Each structure stands twice: as structure tokens, then as C-alpha cells.
Tab-separated table of C-alpha atoms in Angstrom:
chain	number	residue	atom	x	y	z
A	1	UNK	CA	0.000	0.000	0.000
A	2	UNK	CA	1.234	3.373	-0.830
A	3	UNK	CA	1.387	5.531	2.644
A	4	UNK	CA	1.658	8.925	0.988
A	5	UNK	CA	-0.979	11.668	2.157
A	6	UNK	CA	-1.317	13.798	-0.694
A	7	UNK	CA	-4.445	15.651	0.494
A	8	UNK	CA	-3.533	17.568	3.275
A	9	UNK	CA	0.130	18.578	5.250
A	10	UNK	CA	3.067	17.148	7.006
A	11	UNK	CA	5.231	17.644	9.770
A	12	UNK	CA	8.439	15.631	9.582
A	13	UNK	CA	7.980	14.525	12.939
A	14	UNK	CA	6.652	11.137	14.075
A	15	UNK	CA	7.115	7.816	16.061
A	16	UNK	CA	5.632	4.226	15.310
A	17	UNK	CA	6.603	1.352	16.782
A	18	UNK	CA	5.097	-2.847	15.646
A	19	UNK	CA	6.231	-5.990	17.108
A	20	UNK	CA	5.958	-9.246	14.632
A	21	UNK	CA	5.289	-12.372	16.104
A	22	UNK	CA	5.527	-15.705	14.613
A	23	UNK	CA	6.717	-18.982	14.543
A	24	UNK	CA	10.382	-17.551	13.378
A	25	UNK	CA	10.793	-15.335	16.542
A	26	UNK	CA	10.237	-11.594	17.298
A	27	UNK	CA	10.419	-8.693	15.511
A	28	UNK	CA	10.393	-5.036	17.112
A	29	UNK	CA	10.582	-2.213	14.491
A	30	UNK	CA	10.631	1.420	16.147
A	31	UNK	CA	10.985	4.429	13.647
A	32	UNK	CA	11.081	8.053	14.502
A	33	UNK	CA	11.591	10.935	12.496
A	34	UNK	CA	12.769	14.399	12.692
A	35	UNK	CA	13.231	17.581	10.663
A	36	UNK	CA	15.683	18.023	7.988
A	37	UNK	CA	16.167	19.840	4.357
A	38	UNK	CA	16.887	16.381	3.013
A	39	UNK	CA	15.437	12.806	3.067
A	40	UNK	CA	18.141	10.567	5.245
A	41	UNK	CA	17.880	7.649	6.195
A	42	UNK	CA	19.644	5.562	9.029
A	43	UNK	CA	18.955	2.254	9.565
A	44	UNK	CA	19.923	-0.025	12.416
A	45	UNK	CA	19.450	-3.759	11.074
A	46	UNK	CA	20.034	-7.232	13.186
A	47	UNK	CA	23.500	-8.834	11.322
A	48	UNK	CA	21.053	-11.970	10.087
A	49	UNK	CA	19.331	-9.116	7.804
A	50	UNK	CA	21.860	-6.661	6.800
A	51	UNK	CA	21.423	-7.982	3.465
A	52	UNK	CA	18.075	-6.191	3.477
A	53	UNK	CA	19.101	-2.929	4.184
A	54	UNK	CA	19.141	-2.048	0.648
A	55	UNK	CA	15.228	-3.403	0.380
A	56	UNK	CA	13.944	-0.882	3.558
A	57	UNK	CA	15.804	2.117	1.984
A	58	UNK	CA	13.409	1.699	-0.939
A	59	UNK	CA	10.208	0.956	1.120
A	60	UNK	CA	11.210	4.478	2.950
A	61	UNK	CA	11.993	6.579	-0.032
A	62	UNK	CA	8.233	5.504	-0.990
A	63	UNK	CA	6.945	6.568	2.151
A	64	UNK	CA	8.719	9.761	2.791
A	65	UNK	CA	9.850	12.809	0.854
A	66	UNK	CA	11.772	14.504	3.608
A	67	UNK	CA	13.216	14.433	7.082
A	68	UNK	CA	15.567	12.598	9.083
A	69	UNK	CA	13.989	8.277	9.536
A	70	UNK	CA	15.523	6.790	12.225
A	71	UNK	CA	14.953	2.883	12.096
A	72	UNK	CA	15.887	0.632	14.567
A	73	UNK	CA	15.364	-3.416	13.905
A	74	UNK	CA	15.497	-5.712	17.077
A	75	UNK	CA	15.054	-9.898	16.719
A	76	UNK	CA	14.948	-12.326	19.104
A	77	UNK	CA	14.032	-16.101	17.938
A	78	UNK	CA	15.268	-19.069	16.000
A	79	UNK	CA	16.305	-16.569	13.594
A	80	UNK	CA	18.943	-15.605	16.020
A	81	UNK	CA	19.776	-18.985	17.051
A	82	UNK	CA	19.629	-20.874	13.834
A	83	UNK	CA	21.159	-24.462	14.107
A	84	UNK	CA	22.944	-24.042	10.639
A	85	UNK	CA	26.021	-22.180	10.315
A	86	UNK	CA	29.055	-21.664	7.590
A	87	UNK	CA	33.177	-21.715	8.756
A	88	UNK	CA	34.066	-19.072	6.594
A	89	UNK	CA	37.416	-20.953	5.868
A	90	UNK	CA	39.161	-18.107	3.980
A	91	UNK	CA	38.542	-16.095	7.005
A	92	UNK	CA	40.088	-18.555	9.511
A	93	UNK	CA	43.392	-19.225	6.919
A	94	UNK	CA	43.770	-15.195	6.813
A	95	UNK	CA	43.799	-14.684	10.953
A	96	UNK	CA	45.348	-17.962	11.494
A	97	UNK	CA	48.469	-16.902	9.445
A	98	UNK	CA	48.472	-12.947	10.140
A	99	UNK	CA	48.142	-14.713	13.914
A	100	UNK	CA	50.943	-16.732	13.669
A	101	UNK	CA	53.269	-13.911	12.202
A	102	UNK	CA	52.432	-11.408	14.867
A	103	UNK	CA	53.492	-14.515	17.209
A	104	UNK	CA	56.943	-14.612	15.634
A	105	UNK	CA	57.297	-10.597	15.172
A	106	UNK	CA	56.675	-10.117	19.252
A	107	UNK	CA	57.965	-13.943	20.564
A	108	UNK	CA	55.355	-14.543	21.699
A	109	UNK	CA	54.156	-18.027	23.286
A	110	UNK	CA	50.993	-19.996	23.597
A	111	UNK	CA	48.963	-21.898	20.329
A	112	UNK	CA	46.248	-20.711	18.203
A	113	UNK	CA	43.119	-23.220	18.843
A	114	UNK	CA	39.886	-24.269	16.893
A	115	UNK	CA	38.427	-22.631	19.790
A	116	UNK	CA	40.108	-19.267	19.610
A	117	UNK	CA	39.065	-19.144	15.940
A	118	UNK	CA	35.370	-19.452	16.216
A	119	UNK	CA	35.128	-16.663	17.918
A	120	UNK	CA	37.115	-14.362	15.358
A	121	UNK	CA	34.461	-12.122	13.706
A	122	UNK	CA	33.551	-13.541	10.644
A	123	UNK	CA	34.382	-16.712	10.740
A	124	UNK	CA	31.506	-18.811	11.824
A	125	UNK	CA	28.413	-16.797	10.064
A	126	UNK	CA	24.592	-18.097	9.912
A	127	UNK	CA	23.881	-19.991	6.920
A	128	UNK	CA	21.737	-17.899	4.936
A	129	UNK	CA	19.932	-19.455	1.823
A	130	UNK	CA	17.566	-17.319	-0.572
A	131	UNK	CA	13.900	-18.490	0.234
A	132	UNK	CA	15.521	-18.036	4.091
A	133	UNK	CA	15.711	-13.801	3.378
A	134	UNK	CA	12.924	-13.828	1.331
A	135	UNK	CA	10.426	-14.883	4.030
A	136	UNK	CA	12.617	-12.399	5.925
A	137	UNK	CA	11.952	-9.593	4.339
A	138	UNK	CA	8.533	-10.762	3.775
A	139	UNK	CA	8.406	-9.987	7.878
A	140	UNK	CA	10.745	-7.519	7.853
A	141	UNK	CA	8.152	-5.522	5.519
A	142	UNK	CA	4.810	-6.116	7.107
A	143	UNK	CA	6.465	-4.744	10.113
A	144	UNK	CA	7.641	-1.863	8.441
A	145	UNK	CA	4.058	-1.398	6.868
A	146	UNK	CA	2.492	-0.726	10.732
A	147	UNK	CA	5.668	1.364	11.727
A	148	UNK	CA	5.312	3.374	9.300
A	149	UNK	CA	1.389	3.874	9.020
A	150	UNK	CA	1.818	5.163	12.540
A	151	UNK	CA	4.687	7.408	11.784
A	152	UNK	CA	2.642	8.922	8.683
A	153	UNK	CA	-0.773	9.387	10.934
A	154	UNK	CA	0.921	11.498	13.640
A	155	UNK	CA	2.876	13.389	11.153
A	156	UNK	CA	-0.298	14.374	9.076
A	157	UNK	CA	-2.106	14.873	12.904
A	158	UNK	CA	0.769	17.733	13.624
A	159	UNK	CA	0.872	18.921	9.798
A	160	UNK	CA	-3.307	19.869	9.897
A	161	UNK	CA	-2.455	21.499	13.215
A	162	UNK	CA	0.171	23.825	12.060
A	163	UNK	CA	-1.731	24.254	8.671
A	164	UNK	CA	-4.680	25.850	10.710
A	165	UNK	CA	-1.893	27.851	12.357
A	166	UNK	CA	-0.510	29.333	9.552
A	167	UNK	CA	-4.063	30.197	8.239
A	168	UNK	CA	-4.549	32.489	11.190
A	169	UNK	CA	-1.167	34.069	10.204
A	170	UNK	CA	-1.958	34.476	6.516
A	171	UNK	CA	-5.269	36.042	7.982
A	172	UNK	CA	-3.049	38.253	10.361
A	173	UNK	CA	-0.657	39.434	7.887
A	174	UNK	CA	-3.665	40.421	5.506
A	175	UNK	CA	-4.774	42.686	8.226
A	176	UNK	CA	-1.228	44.533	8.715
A	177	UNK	CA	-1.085	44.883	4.464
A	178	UNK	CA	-4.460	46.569	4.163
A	179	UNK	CA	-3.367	48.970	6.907
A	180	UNK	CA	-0.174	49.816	5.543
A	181	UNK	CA	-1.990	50.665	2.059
A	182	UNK	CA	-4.560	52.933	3.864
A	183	UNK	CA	-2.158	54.821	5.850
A	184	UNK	CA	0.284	55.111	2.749
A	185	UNK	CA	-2.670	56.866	0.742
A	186	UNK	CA	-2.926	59.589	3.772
A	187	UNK	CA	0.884	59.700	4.385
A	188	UNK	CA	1.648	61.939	1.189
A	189	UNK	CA	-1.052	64.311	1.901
A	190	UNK	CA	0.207	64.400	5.673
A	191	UNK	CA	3.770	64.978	3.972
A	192	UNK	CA	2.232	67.878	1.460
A	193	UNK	CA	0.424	69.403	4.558
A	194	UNK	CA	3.340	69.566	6.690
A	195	UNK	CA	5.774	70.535	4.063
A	196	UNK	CA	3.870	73.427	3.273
A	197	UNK	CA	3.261	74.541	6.304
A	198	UNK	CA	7.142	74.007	7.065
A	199	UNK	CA	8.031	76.476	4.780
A	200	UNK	CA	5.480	79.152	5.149
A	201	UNK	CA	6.707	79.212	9.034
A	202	UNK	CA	10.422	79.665	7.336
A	203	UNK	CA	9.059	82.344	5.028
A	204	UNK	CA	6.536	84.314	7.560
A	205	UNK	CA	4.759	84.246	3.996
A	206	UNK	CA	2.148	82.235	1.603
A	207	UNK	CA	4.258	79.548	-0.020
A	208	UNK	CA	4.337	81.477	-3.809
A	209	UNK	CA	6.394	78.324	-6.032
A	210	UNK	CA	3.673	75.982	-5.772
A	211	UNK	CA	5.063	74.231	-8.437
A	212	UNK	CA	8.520	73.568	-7.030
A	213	UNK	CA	6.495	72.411	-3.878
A	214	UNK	CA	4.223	70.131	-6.249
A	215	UNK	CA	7.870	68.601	-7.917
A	216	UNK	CA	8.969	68.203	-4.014
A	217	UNK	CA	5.685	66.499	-3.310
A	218	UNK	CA	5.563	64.455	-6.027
A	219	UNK	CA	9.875	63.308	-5.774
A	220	UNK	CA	8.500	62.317	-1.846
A	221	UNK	CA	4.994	60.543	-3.766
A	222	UNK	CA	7.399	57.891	-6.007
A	223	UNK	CA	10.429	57.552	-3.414
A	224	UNK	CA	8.005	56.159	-0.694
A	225	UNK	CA	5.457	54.179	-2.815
A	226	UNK	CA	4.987	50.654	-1.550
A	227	UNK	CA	1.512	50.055	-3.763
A	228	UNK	CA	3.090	47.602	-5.601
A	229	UNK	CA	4.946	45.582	-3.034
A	230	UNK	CA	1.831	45.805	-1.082
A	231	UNK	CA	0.139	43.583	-4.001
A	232	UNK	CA	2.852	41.744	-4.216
A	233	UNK	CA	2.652	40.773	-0.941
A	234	UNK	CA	-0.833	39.776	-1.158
A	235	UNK	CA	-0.481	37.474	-4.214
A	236	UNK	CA	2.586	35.641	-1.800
A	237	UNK	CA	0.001	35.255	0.628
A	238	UNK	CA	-2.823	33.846	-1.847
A	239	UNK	CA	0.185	31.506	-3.434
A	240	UNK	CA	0.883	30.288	0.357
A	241	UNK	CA	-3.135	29.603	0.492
A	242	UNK	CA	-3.386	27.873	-2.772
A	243	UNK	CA	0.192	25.753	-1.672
A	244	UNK	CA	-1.593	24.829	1.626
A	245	UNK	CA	-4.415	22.908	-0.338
A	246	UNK	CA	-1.923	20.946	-2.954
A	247	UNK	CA	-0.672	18.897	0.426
A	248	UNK	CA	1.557	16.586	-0.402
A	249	UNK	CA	5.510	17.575	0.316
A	250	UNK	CA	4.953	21.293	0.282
A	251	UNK	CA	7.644	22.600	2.707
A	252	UNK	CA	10.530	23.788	0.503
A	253	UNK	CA	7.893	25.909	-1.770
A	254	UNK	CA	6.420	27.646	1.811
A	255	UNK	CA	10.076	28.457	2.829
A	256	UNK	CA	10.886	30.130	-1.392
A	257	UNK	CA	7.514	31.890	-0.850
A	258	UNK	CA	8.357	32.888	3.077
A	259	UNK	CA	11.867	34.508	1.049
A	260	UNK	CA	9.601	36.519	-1.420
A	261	UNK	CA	7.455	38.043	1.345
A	262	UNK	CA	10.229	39.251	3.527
A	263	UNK	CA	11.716	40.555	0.666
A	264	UNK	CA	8.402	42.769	-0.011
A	265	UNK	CA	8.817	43.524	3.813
A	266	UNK	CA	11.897	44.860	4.118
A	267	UNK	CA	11.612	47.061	0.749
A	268	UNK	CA	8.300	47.969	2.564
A	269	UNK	CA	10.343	49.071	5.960
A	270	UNK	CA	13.152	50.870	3.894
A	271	UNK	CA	10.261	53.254	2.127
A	272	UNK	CA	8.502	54.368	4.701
A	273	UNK	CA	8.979	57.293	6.231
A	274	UNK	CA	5.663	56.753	8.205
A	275	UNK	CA	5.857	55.633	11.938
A	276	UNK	CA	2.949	53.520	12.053
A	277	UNK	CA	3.737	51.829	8.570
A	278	UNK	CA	7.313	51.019	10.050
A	279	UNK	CA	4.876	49.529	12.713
A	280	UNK	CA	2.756	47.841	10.530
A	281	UNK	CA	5.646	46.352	8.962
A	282	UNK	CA	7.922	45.057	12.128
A	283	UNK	CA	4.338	42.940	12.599
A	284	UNK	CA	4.707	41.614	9.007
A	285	UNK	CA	8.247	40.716	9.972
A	286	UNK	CA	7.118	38.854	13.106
A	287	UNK	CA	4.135	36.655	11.942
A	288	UNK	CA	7.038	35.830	9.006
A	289	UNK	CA	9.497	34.306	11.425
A	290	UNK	CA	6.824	32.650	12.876
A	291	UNK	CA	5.472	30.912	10.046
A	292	UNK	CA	9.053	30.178	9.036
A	293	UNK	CA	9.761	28.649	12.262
A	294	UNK	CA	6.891	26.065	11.727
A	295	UNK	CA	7.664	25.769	7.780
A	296	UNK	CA	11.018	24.047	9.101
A	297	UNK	CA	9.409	20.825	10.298
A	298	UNK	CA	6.987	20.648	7.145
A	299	UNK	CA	7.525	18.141	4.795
């Protein structure tokens, strides 16, 4: 079965653990999983199934897109304590001569046993024949099946949490925009009104270039206009919106979008020459770093 959520969000962290029981012994499978930019995988295996390791990276890179997957593989059972075993002869030839030339190199004393040999890593392994791993891995997968369905239902649990989260900020931060655009239409005329007024009190007399004051007005008009970073801003927010409802592994695109709207807010900030719009826009800012902080564990 495919464990992919594509409706809805993820968090990148989770925990499932599934214990296998059967005639061949037990099986514990534990797998958490934690934020990262990347999908990595590291996988703790029993030695009697290292030759599956390759088999569980795939089943993983099906399940997940992103995030650090810590799996951990415990067996107890016949499987551990198999009756049939292999002398890995070239093994035991290679220590017992590198053995006997590190006696003669120190003088040393004493004589290299059967015994001392079987305990060498390596040299005594658990015969393993093919249908043996398949049925394995056959184990090995339903348990990975139930780990991970519980890994990928606690990660979607956290994701629809934060995703109602960051709707309240996208809500928040359409607030602040709407009142920086209504108090940048009144801030030129409060800018014409004072600047006039400015230099009648420096004249003691009617201000008589009205068109010099009207360039003046109008240099002040173009070097603070945030209109269009304003919209800007709102199509980011409407992109977020629209990137919220695709699901699925959505967390890089969030963080590129996060980029484009602190962009907007800091051209915003460096515009103004408007108090409360500098206000305005240190609470754009903040509900930012707050979404960005959650976009870090999203898938």
C-alpha cells in the first residue's frame, strides 16, 4: 500500500513502533523521524538481515519525501539462534596466518586453537539461503508497513495542526497589508500638509512656487510608494493559500515563498517614512518568522 498523504500537510515529525510475532521469533521495528532539508535515512538492522538494508531504503523513499527516519530493527528467535552455520574458511586461513606472524614478530608463546578461531568475527556466520531472506523480508516488511502507518498518521495529525496555524497568520498578515496601504494613501497628503506649512513658518509668507512644492511632493509621492509591493505581498500570501491545499511535500515551496514576502517587507520598511507603517511592517516581519519557524518541520 502506498502511505503517501497527498491531500492535506506534514510535519516531519513522528514515532511508530510494531512488534511481529511468529513462529520464526520476534520482531520489534521502532521508527522516529525528525526535521531536515533532506530525506536521510539511518537504519539499524540485526546482522542476520543486513542484506536487506538495501530493500527498507526503498520501502522508505516511498513513504517519505523529507526528514531525518531513524529505524531501529530488534530480533529475538530461532532466527537468532539458527542451528545451521558456515566456517568461513578463507577467514580462519587469513587470521590464522596474520596470527601466527604477529606470534613470531613479538615472541610470543601460547597456540592458536579451533576454539580461539570461532570466535574471530567472521568466521563462523549463519547460513543464509535465498527463500531463508525472502520470508525475511517478507516480515521484515509487514512490520515496516504498521511502523510506518503510525509514523505517517501522527505526522499528518501535527501537519493539519500547524496548517490551521498558519491560516490564522496568513489572515493576520492580511490585516497589517491593508493597513499599511490605507495609511500610505494619507501619508503623502500628511507629507504635502506639513511641508507646506514648514516652509510658510520659514518664510513668515504664503508659499508662492507651488510648483517647485508640487515637484517636491511628487519626488516624496514615487520615493516612498509601496503600492506595488503591497500587491505583491498579497499574491505571496494567496500563493501560500493555494500551496496549503496541494498537500503533499509542500515545505521547501512555503520556505521560497516565506523569502519573497520578507523581501516585499523589508523594501516595505526601507520606504517608509511613516511611523505607524514602520509599525505595521515590524508585525509583518514577526508573523514571518513565525510561520518560518513552523515551515522548518513541514515536509
Amino acid at each position: 500500500p502506498c502511505f503517501r498523504n497527498r491531500c492535506k500537510m506534514n510535519s516531519m515529525t513522528g514515532f511508530g513502533r510494531t512488534v511481529v510475532k511468529d513462529r520464526l521469533g520476534v520482531l520489534t521495528i521502532e521508527i522516529s523521524t525528525i526535521n531536515s532539508r533532506y530525506l536521510e535515512l539511518n537504519i539499524r538492522l540485526p546482522r542476520s538481515y543486513s542484506s536487506l538494508e538495501a530493500k527498507v531504503r526503498e520501502f522508505l523513499g516511498g513513504v517519505f519525501d523529507r526528514g531525518k527516519i531513524n529505524v531501529n530493527v530488534g530480533l529475538e528467535g530461532p532466527d537468532e539462534a539458527t542451528d545451521r552455520f558456515i566456517i568461513n574458511k578463507a577467514a580462519a586461513r587469513a587470521y590464522t596466518r596474520q596470527l601466527a606472524e604477529l606470534k613470531k614478530e613479538l615472541k610470543l608463546s601460547g597456540e592458536l586453537t579451533v576454539s580461539d578461531l570461532v570466535t574471530l568475527p567472521e568466521v563462523v556466520c549463519p547460513e543464509k539461503s535465498e527463500s531463508n531472506m525472502d520470508l525475511a523480508w517478507e516480515r521484515l516488511k509487514r512490520g515496516l508497513q504498521r511502523a510506518t502507518s503510525q509514523v505517517v498518521a501522527m505526522r499528518g495529525g501535527e501537519g493539519r495542526a500547524m496548517a490551521a496555524d498558519m491560516r490564522k497568520r496568513l489572515q493576520a498578515l492580511t490585516r497589517h497589508v491593508r493597513q499599511i496601504e490605507r495609511k500610505t494613501a494619507n501619508s503623502v497628503r500628511t507629507y504635502a500638509e506639513k511641508l507646506s506649512t514648514r516652509i510658510e513658518q520659514l518664510l513668515q509668507a504664503p508659499v508662492r512656487d507651488r510648483v517647485r512644492l508640487e515637484e517636491e511632493i511628487a519626488l516624496f509621492a514615487e520615493r516612498t510608494d509601496i503600492g506595488e509591493e503591497c500587491i505583491r505581498f498579497k499574491s505571496h500570501i494567496d500563493q501560500y493559500r493555494l500551496t496549503l491545499k496541494a498537500g503533499d511535500a509542500i515545505g521547501r515551496r512555503l520556505n521560497f515563498i516565506l523569502q519573497e514576502m520578507n523581501r516585499e517587507a523589508n523594501t516595505m520598511g526601507a520606504k517608509s517614512a511613516d511611523f505607524g507603517i514602520s509599525s505595521d511592517v515590524i508585525s509583518l516581519k514577526e508573523e514571518i518568522e513565525k510561520l518560518r519557524e513552523m515551515v522548518q518541520n513541514v515536509e
